[in-house]
PDB file of C-alpha atoms in Angstrom:
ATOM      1  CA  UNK A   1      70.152  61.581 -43.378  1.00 96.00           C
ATOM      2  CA  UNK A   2      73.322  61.387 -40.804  1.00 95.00           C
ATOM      3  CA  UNK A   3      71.365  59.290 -38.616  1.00 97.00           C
ATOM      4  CA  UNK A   4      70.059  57.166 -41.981  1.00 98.00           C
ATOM      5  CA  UNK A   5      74.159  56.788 -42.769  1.00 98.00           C
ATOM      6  CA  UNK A   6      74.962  55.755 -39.232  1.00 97.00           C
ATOM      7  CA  UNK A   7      72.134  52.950 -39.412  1.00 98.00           C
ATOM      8  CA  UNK A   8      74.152  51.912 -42.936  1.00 98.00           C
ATOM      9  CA  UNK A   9      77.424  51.737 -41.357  1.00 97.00           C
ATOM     10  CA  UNK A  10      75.850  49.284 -38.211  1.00 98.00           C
ATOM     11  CA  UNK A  11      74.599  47.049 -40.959  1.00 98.00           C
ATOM     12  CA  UNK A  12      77.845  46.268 -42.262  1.00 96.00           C
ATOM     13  CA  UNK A  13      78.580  44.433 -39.384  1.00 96.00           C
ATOM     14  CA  UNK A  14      76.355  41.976 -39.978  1.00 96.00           C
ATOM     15  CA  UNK A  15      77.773  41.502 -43.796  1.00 96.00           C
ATOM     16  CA  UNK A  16      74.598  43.500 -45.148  1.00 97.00           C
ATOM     17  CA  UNK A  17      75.310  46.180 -47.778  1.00 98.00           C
ATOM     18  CA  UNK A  18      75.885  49.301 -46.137  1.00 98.00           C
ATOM     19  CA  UNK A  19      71.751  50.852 -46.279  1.00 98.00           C
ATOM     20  CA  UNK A  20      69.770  52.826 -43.981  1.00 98.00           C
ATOM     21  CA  UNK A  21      66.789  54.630 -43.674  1.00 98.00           C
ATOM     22  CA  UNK A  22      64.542  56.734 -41.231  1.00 98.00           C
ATOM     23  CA  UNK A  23      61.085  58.005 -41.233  1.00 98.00           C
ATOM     24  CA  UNK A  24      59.889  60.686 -39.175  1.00 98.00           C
ATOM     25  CA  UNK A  25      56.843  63.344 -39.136  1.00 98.00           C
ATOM     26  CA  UNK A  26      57.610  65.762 -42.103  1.00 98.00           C
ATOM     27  CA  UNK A  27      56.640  68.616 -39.540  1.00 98.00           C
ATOM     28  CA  UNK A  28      58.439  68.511 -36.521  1.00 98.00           C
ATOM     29  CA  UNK A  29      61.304  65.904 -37.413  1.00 97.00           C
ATOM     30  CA  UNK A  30      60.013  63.451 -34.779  1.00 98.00           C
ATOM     31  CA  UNK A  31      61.567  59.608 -35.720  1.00 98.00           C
ATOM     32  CA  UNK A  32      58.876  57.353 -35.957  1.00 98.00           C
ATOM     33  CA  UNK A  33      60.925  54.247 -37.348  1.00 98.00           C
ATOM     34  CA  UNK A  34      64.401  53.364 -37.834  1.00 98.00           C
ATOM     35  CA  UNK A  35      65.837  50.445 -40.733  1.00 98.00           C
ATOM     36  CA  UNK A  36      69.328  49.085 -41.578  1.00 98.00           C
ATOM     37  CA  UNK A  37      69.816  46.545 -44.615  1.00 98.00           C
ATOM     38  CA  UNK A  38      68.724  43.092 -42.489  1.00 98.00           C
ATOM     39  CA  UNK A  39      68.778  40.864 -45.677  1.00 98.00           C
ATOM     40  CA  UNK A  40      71.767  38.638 -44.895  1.00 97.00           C
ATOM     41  CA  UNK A  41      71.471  38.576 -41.233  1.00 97.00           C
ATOM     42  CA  UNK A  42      67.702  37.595 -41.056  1.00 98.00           C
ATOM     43  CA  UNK A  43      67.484  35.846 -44.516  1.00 98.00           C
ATOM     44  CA  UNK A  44      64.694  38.172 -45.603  1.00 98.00           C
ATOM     45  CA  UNK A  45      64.748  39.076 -49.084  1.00 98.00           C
ATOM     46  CA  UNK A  46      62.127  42.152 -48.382  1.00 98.00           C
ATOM     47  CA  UNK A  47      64.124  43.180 -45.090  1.00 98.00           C
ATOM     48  CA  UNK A  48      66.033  46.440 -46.981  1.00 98.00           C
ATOM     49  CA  UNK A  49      65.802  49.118 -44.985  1.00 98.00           C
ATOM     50  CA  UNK A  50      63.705  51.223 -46.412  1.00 98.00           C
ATOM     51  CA  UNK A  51      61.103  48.559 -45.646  1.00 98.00           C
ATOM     52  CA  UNK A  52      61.851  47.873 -42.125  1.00 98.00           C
ATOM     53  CA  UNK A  53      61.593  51.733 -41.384  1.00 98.00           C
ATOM     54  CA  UNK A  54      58.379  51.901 -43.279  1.00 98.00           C
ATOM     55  CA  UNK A  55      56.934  48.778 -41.354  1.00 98.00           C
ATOM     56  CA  UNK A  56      58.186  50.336 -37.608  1.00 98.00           C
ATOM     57  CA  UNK A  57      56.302  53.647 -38.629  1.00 98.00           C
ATOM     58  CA  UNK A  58      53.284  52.839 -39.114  1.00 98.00           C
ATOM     59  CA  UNK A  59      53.374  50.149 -36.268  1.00 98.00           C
ATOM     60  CA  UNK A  60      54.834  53.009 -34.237  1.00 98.00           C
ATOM     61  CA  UNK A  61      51.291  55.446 -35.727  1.00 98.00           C
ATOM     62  CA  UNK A  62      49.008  52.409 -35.622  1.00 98.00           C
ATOM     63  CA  UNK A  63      48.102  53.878 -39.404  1.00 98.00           C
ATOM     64  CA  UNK A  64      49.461  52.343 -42.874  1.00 98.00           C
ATOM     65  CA  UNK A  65      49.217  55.465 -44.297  1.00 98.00           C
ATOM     66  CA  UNK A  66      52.081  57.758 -43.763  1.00 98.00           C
ATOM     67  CA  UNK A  67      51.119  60.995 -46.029  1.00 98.00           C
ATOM     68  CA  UNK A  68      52.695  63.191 -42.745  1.00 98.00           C
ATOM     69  CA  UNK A  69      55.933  61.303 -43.023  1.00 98.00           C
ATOM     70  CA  UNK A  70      59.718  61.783 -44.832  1.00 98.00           C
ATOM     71  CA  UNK A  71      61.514  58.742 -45.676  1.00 98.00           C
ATOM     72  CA  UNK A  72      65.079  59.459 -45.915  1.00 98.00           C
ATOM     73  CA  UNK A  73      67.337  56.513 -47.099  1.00 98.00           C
ATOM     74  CA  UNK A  74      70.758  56.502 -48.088  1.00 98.00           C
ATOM     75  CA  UNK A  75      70.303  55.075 -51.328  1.00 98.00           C
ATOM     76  CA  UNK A  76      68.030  55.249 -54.376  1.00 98.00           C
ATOM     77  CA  UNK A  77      65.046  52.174 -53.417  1.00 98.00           C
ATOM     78  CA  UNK A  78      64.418  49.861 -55.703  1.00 98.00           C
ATOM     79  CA  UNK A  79      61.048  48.620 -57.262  1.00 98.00           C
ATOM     80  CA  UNK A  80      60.310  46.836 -54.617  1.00 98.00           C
ATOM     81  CA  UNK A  81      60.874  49.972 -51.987  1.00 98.00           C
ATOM     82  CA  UNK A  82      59.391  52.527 -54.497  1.00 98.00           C
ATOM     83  CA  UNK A  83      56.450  50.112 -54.727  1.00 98.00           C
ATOM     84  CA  UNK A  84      56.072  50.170 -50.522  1.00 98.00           C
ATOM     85  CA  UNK A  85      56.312  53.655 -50.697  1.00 98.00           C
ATOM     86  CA  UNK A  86      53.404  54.356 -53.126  1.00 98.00           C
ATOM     87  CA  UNK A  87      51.672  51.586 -50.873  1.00 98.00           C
ATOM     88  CA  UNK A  88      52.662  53.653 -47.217  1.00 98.00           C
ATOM     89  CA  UNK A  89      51.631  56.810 -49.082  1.00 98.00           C
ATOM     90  CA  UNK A  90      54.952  58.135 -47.794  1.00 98.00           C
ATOM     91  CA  UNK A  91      54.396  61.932 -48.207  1.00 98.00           C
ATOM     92  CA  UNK A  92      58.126  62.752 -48.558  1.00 98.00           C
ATOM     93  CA  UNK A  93      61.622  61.055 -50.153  1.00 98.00           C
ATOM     94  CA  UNK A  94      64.854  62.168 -49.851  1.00 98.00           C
ATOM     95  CA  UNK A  95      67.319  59.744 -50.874  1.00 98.00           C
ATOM     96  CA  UNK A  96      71.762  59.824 -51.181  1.00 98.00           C
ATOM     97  CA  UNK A  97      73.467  57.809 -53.510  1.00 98.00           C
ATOM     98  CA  UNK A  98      71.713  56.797 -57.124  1.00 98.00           C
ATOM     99  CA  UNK A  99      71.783  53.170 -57.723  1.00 98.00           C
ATOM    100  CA  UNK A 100      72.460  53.259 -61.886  1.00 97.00           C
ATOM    101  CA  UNK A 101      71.620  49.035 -61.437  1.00 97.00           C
ATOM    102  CA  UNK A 102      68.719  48.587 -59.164  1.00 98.00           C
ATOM    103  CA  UNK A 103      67.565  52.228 -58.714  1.00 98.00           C
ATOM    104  CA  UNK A 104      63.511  53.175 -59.700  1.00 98.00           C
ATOM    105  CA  UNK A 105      63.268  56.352 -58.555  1.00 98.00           C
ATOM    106  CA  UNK A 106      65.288  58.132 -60.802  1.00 97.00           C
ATOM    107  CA  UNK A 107      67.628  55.476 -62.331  1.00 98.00           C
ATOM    108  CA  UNK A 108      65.982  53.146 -64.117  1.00 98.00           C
ATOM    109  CA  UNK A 109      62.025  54.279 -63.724  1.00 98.00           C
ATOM    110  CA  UNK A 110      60.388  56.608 -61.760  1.00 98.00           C
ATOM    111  CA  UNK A 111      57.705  54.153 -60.061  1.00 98.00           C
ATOM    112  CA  UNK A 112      56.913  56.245 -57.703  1.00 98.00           C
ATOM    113  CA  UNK A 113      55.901  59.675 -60.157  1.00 98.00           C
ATOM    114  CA  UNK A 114      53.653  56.888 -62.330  1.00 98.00           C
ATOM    115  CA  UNK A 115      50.490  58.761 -62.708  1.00 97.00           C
ATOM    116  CA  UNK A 116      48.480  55.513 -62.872  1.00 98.00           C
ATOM    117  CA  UNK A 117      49.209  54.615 -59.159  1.00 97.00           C
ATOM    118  CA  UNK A 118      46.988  56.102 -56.527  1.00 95.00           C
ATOM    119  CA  UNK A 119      49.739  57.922 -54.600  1.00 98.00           C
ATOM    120  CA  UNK A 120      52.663  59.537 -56.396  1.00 98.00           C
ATOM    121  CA  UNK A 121      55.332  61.473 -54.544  1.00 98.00           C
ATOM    122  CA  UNK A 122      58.779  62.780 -56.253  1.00 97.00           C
ATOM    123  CA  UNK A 123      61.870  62.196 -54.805  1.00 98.00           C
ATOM    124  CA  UNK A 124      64.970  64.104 -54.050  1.00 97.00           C
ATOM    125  CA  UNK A 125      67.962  62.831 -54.547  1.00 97.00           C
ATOM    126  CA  UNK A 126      71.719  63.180 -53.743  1.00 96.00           C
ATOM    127  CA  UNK A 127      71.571  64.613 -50.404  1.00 95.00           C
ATOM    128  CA  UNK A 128      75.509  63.030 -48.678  1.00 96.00           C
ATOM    129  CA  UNK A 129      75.471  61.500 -51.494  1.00 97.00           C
ATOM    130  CA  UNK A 130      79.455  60.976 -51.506  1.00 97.00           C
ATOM    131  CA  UNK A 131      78.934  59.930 -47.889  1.00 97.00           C
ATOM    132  CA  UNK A 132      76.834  56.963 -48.962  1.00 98.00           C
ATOM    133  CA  UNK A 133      78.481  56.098 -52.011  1.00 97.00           C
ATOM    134  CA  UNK A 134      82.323  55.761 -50.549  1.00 97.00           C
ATOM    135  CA  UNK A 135      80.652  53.567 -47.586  1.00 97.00           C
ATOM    136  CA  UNK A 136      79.306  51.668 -50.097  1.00 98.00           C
ATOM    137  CA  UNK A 137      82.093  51.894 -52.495  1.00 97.00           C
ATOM    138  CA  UNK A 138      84.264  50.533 -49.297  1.00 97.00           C
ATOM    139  CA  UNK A 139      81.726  47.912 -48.346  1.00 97.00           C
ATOM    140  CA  UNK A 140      82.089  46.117 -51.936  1.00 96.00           C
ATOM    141  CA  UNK A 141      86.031  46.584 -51.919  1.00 96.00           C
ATOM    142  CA  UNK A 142      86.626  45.240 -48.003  1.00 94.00           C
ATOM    143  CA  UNK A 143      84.112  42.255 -49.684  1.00 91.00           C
ATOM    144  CA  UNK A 144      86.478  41.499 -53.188  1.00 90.00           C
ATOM    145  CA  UNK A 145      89.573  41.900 -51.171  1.00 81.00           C
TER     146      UNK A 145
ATOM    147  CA  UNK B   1      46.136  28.299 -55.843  1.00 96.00           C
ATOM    148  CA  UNK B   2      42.938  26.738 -54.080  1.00 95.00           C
ATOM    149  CA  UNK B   3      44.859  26.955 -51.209  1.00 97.00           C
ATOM    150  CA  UNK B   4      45.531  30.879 -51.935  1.00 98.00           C
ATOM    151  CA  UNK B   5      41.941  31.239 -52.412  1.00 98.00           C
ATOM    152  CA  UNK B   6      41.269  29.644 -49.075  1.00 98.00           C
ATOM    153  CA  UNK B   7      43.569  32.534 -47.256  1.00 98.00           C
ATOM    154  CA  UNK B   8      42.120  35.230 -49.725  1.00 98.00           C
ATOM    155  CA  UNK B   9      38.806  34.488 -47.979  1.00 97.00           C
ATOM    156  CA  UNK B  10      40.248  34.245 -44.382  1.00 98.00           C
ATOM    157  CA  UNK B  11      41.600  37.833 -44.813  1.00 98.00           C
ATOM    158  CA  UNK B  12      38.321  39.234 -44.766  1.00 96.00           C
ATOM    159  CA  UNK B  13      37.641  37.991 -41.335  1.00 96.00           C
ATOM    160  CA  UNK B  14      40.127  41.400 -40.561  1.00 96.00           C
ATOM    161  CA  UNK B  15      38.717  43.662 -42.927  1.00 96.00           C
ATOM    162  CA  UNK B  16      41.249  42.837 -45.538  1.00 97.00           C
ATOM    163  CA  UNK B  17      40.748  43.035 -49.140  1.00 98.00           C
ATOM    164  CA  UNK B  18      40.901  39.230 -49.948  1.00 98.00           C
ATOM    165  CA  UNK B  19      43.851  38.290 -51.226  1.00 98.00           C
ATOM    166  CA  UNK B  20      46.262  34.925 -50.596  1.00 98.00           C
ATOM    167  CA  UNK B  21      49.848  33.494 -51.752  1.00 98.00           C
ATOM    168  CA  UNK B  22      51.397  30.524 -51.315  1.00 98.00           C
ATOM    169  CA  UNK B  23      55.354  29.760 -51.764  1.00 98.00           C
ATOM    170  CA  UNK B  24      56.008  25.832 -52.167  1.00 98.00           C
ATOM    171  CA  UNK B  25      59.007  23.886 -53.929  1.00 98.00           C
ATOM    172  CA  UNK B  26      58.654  23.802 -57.825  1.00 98.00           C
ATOM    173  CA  UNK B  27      59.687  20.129 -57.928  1.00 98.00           C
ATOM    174  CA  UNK B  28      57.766  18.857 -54.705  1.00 98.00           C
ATOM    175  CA  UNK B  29      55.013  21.472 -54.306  1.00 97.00           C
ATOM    176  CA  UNK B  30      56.049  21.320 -50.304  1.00 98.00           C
ATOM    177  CA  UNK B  31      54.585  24.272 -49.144  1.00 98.00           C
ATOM    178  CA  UNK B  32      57.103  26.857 -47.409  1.00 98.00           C
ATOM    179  CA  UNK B  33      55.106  29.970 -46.822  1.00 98.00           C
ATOM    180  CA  UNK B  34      51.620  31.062 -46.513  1.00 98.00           C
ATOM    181  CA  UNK B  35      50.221  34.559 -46.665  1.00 98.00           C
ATOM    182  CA  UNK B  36      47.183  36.899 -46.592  1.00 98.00           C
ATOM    183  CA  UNK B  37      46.890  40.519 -47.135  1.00 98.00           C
ATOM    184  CA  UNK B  38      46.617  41.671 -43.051  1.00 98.00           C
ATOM    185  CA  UNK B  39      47.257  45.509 -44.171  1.00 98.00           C
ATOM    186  CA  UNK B  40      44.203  46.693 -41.887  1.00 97.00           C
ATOM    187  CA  UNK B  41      44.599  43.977 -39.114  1.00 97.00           C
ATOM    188  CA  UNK B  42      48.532  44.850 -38.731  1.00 98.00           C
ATOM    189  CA  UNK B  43      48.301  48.581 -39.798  1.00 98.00           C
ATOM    190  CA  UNK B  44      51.208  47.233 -42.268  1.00 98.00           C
ATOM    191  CA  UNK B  45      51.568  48.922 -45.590  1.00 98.00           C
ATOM    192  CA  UNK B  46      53.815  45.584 -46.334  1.00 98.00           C
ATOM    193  CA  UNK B  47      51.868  43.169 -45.827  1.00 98.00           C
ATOM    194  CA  UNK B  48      50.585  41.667 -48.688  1.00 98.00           C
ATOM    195  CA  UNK B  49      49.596  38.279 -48.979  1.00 98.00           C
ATOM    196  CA  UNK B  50      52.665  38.000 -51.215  1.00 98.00           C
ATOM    197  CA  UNK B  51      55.464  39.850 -49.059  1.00 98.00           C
ATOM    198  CA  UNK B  52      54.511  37.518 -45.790  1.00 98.00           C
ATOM    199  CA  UNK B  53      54.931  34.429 -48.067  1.00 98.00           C
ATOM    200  CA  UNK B  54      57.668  35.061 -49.360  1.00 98.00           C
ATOM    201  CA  UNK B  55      59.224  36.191 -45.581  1.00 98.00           C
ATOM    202  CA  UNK B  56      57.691  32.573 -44.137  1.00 98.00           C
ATOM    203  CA  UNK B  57      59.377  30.922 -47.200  1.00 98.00           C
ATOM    204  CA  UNK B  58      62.313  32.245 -46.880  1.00 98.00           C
ATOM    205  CA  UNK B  59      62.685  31.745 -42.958  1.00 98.00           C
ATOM    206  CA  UNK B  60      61.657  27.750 -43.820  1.00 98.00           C
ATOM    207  CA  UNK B  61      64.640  27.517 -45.943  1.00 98.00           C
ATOM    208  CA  UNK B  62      67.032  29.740 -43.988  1.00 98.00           C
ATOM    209  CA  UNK B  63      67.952  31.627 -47.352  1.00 98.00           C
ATOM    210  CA  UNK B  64      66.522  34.892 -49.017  1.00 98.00           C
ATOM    211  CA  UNK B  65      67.105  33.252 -52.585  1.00 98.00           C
ATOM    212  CA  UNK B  66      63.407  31.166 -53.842  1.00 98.00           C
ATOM    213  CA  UNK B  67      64.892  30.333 -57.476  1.00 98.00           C
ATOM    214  CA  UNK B  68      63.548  26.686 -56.556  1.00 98.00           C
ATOM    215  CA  UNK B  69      60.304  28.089 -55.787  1.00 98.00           C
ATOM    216  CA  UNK B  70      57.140  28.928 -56.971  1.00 98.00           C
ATOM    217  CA  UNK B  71      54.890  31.359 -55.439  1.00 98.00           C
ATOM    218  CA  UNK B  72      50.824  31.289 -56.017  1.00 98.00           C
ATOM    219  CA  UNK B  73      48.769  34.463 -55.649  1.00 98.00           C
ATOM    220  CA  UNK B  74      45.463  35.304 -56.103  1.00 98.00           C
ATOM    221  CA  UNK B  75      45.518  38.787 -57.753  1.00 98.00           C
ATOM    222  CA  UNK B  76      48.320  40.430 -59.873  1.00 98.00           C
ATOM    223  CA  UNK B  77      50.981  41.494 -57.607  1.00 98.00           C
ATOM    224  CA  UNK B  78      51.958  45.468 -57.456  1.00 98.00           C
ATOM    225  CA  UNK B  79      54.786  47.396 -57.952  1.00 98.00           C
ATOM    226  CA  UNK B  80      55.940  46.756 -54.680  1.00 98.00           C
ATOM    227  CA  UNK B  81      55.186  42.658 -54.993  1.00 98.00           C
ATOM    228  CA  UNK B  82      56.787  42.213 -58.451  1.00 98.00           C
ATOM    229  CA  UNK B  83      60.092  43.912 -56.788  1.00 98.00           C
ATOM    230  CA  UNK B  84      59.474  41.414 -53.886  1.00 98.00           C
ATOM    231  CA  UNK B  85      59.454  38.707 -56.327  1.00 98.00           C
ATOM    232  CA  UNK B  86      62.466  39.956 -58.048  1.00 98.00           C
ATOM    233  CA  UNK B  87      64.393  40.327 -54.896  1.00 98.00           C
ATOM    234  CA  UNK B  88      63.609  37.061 -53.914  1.00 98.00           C
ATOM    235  CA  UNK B  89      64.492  35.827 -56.673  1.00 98.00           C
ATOM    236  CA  UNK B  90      61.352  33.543 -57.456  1.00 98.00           C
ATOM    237  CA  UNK B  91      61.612  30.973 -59.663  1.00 98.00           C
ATOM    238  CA  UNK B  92      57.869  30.608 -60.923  1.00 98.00           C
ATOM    239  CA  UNK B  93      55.449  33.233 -60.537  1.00 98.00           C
ATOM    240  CA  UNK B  94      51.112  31.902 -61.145  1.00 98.00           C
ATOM    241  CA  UNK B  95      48.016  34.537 -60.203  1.00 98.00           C
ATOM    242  CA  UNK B  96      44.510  34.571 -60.570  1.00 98.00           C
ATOM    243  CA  UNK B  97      42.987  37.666 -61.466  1.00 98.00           C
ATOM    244  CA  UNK B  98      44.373  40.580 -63.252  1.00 98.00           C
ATOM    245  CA  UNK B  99      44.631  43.912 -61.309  1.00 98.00           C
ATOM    246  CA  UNK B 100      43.654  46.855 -64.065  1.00 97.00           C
ATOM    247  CA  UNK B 101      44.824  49.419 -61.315  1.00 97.00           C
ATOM    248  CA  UNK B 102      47.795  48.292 -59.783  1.00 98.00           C
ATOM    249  CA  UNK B 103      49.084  45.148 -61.413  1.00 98.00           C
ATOM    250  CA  UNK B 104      52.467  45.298 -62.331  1.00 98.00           C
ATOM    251  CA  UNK B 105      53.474  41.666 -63.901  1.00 98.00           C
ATOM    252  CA  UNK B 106      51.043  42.070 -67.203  1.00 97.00           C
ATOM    253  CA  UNK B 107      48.459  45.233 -66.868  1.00 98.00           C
ATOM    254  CA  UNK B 108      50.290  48.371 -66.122  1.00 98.00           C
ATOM    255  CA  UNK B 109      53.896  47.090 -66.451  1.00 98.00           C
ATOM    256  CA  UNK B 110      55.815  44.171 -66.638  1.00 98.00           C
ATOM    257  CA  UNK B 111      58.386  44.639 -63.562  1.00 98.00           C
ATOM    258  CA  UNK B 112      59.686  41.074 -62.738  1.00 98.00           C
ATOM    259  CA  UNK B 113      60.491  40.829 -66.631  1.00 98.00           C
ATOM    260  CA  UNK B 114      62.922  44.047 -66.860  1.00 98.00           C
ATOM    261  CA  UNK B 115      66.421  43.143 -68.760  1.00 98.00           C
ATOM    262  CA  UNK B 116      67.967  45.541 -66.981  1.00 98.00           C
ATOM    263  CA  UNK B 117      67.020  43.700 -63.121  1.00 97.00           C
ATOM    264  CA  UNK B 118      69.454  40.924 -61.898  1.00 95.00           C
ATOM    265  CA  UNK B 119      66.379  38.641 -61.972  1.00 98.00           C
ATOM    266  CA  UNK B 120      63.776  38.157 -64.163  1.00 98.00           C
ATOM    267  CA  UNK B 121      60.434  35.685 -64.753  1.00 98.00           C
ATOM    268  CA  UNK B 122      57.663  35.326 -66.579  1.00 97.00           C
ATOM    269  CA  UNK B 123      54.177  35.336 -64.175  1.00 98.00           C
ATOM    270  CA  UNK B 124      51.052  33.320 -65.809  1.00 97.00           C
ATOM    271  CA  UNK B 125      47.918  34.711 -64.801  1.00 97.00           C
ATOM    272  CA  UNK B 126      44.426  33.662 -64.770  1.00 96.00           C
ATOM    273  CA  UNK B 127      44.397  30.456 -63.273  1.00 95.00           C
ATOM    274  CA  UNK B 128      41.143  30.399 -61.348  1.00 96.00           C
ATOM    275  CA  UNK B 129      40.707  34.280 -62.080  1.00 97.00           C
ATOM    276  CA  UNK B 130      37.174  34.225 -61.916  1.00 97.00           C
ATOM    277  CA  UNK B 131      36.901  32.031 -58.282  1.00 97.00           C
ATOM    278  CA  UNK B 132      39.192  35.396 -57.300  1.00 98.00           C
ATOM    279  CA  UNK B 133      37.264  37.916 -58.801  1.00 97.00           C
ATOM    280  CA  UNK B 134      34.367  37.621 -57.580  1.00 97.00           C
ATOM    281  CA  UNK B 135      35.598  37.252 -54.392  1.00 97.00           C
ATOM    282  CA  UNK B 136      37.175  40.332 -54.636  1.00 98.00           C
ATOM    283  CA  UNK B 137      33.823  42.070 -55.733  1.00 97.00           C
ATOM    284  CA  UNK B 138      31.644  40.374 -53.158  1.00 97.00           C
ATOM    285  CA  UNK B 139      34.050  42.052 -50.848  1.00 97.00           C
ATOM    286  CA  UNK B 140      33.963  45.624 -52.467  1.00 96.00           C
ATOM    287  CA  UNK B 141      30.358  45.406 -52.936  1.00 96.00           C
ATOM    288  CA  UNK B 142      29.543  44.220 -49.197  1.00 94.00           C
ATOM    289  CA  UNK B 143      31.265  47.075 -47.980  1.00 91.00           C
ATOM    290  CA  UNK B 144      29.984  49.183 -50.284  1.00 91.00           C
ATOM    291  CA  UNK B 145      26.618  47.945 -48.956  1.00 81.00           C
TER     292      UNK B 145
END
């Protein structure tokens, strides 16, 4: 999750909101793929970086299916990331800061616990939690001011 | 959506389950992305027809934000998909054929129509649902076979 928070922090110089994530092998910690918030600076609405990491993964496993794997992410995903989660059959989710607006693992739904999907996985949440949210909390005041 | 259908078909040249989106202006119908599922030829959790439209589309205009546009898919988009859609803000969301197991704009939830999301539409399904159906089980059933 440091590493994750670093990966925010770079994307903030590209005027993305401060979001990073990591993947590597749940069992020895290896880092299979890296993402930082690209939405701004590439003009990709899916580029967030939960689903840049995801993408690098599996391209780094040659497999779409990453049941071996921890995502860690320094903030809640949203539907859309929750959704390519259940997709990746990510085996493992830690996440930092809730997001009360946009957040659907915890927040506002818990897409990825829905028994009705064919891979479910429950995330854990709030790990540097105040790390993430005070970059973030930062990001949006440097923005207004 | 003919056009979909025509990708839908061209993903099982890869081994893909068929499925196709298009992106195009609401007013003009100019097409600005094109997409088929390549999940099995990339090794690409992501990469559903409708993610890699909405990517092309949004590289064609230079801007992550498709309120002008209307994307075309040939099966109910997921979880993952409707927050795609959402993100991307899409103006106009048509599909074919409804997805009992993993829809999520009509048969297990209706995502992209949350009050609680910054963006919100309305998808109309079943234009040409059967033409995508039973592509979709002459696919399952060849392989089957």
């Amino acid at each position: 999750m440091r590493r994750a928070l670093e990966l925010a922090q770079a994307a903030t110089a590209h005027g993305d909101v401060p979001v990073g994530a990591v993947v590597f092998r749940s069992a020895t910690g290896e880092v299979l793929g890296e993402g930082l918030n690209r939405r701004e600076a590439d003009n990709d609405p899916t580029a967030h970086a939960e689903v840049v990491a995801i993408r690098k993964a599996a391209a780094a496993l040659g497999d779409w299916r990453l049941n071996d794997c921890t995502l860690a992410v320094t903030l809640e995903p949203c539907a859309m990331c929750a959704g390519a989660i259940v997709n990746a059959r990510v085996g493992r989710v830690v996440f930092a800061a809730p997001d009360p607006k946009a957040g659907c693992t915890g927040s506002l739904m818990r897409l990825t616990e829905d028994p009705r999907l064919n891979h479910r996985v429950r995330p854990l949440g709030g790990l540097l939690a105040s790390s993430s949210s005070e970059m973030l909390r930062a990001f949006f005041r440097a923005r207004r001011g």
